[in-house]
XYZ file of C-alpha atoms in Angstrom:
154
model
C 155.936 46.957 18.408
C 154.155 47.503 21.709
C 150.528 48.473 21.209
C 150.834 51.230 23.827
C 154.088 52.644 22.551
C 154.183 56.373 21.983
C 156.389 58.487 19.786
C 157.929 61.861 20.398
C 160.382 64.261 18.876
C 161.806 67.477 20.271
C 162.071 70.295 17.762
C 163.618 73.622 18.674
C 163.885 74.973 15.130
C 161.167 75.175 12.512
C 163.640 73.764 9.968
C 163.676 70.476 11.918
C 159.946 69.893 11.467
C 159.071 66.683 9.639
C 157.716 66.896 6.112
C 154.098 65.842 6.308
C 154.204 64.497 2.742
C 156.365 61.683 4.091
C 153.886 59.579 6.065
C 156.686 57.753 7.864
C 157.741 60.946 9.672
C 154.692 61.105 11.929
C 153.838 57.655 13.172
C 150.427 56.675 14.535
C 149.804 57.652 18.156
C 152.195 60.596 18.072
C 151.533 63.530 20.368
C 152.711 66.926 19.129
C 152.915 69.611 21.823
C 153.281 73.234 20.737
C 154.199 75.326 23.753
C 153.325 79.012 23.509
C 153.526 78.817 19.720
C 150.547 80.922 18.616
C 152.662 83.976 17.748
C 155.130 81.788 15.853
C 152.276 80.227 13.873
C 151.000 83.683 12.895
C 154.408 85.168 12.085
C 156.391 82.295 10.511
C 154.958 81.108 7.191
C 156.839 77.786 7.229
C 155.590 76.983 10.730
C 152.074 78.183 9.849
C 152.015 75.881 6.804
C 153.284 72.938 8.862
C 150.613 73.467 11.533
C 147.882 73.947 8.970
C 148.707 70.609 7.324
C 149.365 68.890 10.661
C 145.953 69.735 12.090
C 144.168 67.879 9.332
C 146.813 65.173 8.933
C 147.327 63.947 12.499
C 143.733 62.839 12.969
C 144.187 60.344 10.158
C 147.264 59.009 11.967
C 145.352 58.616 15.271
C 147.599 61.292 16.699
C 146.976 64.521 18.587
C 148.240 68.070 18.859
C 148.209 70.046 22.087
C 148.723 73.787 21.920
C 149.575 75.534 25.155
C 148.740 79.215 25.113
C 148.192 81.883 27.718
C 145.171 83.385 25.977
C 142.208 81.955 24.122
C 141.428 84.748 21.719
C 140.676 85.364 18.093
C 144.419 85.726 17.531
C 144.573 81.933 17.374
C 144.393 81.059 13.671
C 141.020 79.853 12.410
C 142.349 76.482 11.215
C 143.372 75.721 14.795
C 140.139 76.905 16.400
C 137.994 75.011 13.902
C 139.952 71.755 14.328
C 140.110 71.873 18.118
C 137.928 69.371 19.941
C 138.791 70.240 23.566
C 139.939 73.283 25.495
C 141.351 73.327 29.002
C 140.730 76.744 30.506
C 142.140 77.771 33.863
C 140.191 80.007 36.198
C 141.883 83.362 35.873
C 140.829 84.563 32.433
C 140.814 87.931 30.736
C 137.816 89.603 29.138
C 138.948 88.644 25.583
C 139.411 84.987 26.585
C 136.001 84.764 28.234
C 134.477 86.524 25.242
C 136.156 84.012 22.901
C 134.412 81.191 24.791
C 131.089 82.481 23.450
C 132.189 80.939 20.134
C 132.286 77.472 21.718
C 129.561 77.551 24.358
C 125.912 78.486 23.819
C 126.248 81.140 26.526
C 126.660 84.898 26.579
C 129.718 86.546 28.130
C 127.949 87.332 31.435
C 126.716 83.727 31.710
C 130.235 82.375 31.160
C 131.560 84.826 33.744
C 128.932 83.576 36.223
C 129.867 79.938 35.509
C 133.518 80.728 36.291
C 132.624 82.668 39.431
C 130.401 79.902 40.839
C 132.760 77.023 40.091
C 136.379 78.186 40.067
C 137.391 78.331 43.739
C 141.126 77.542 43.740
C 144.026 78.949 41.690
C 144.540 75.677 39.796
C 140.887 74.894 39.083
C 140.075 74.516 35.406
C 137.343 73.635 32.946
C 137.648 71.063 30.195
C 135.395 72.171 27.358
C 134.392 69.598 24.753
C 133.062 71.409 21.700
C 130.772 68.709 20.301
C 129.389 67.325 23.571
C 125.792 67.766 24.731
C 125.189 70.716 27.066
C 125.244 68.576 30.233
C 128.653 67.084 29.277
C 130.231 70.054 27.470
C 132.018 71.499 30.536
C 133.868 69.479 33.159
C 135.446 70.975 36.279
C 138.915 69.580 37.113
C 138.253 66.322 35.194
C 135.878 65.329 37.983
C 132.501 67.066 37.816
C 130.319 67.955 34.849
C 128.784 71.417 34.870
C 125.440 71.638 33.096
C 125.733 74.862 31.159
C 121.939 75.122 30.881
C 122.043 76.131 34.568
C 123.740 79.355 33.451
C 121.658 80.080 30.362
C 119.117 82.839 31.042
């Protein structure tokens, strides 16, 4: 097998999800993408249980999960928020989303708002937030420039 081979599966129905007890179903280096699935995770017990197990399981398989959501809020289940290592946040954010960032950055709401205002200039600008990074490497603008969050801490 090619060392750089990747695996994928398209699932449109929760009943098609692989059983995580069967280690052969999710191979190493698999990327799972959940598009706009936060409501489904909250409302569908089978899907919630799959995601809950998957978040702890995939790391051991050297795999990753990407969740695409419109809002970063407390409505995202705790097991997802606590197992997330990176967030990509686009510039136009609502009050609840900016407030939620106070859980991941050592900044107050107004300081986060100022950081967005000073750095987000174009509609497609974004921040990559790495939860466990040091303050000078925790926020990166457009994958190209680190933002030292201490510059915004008052």
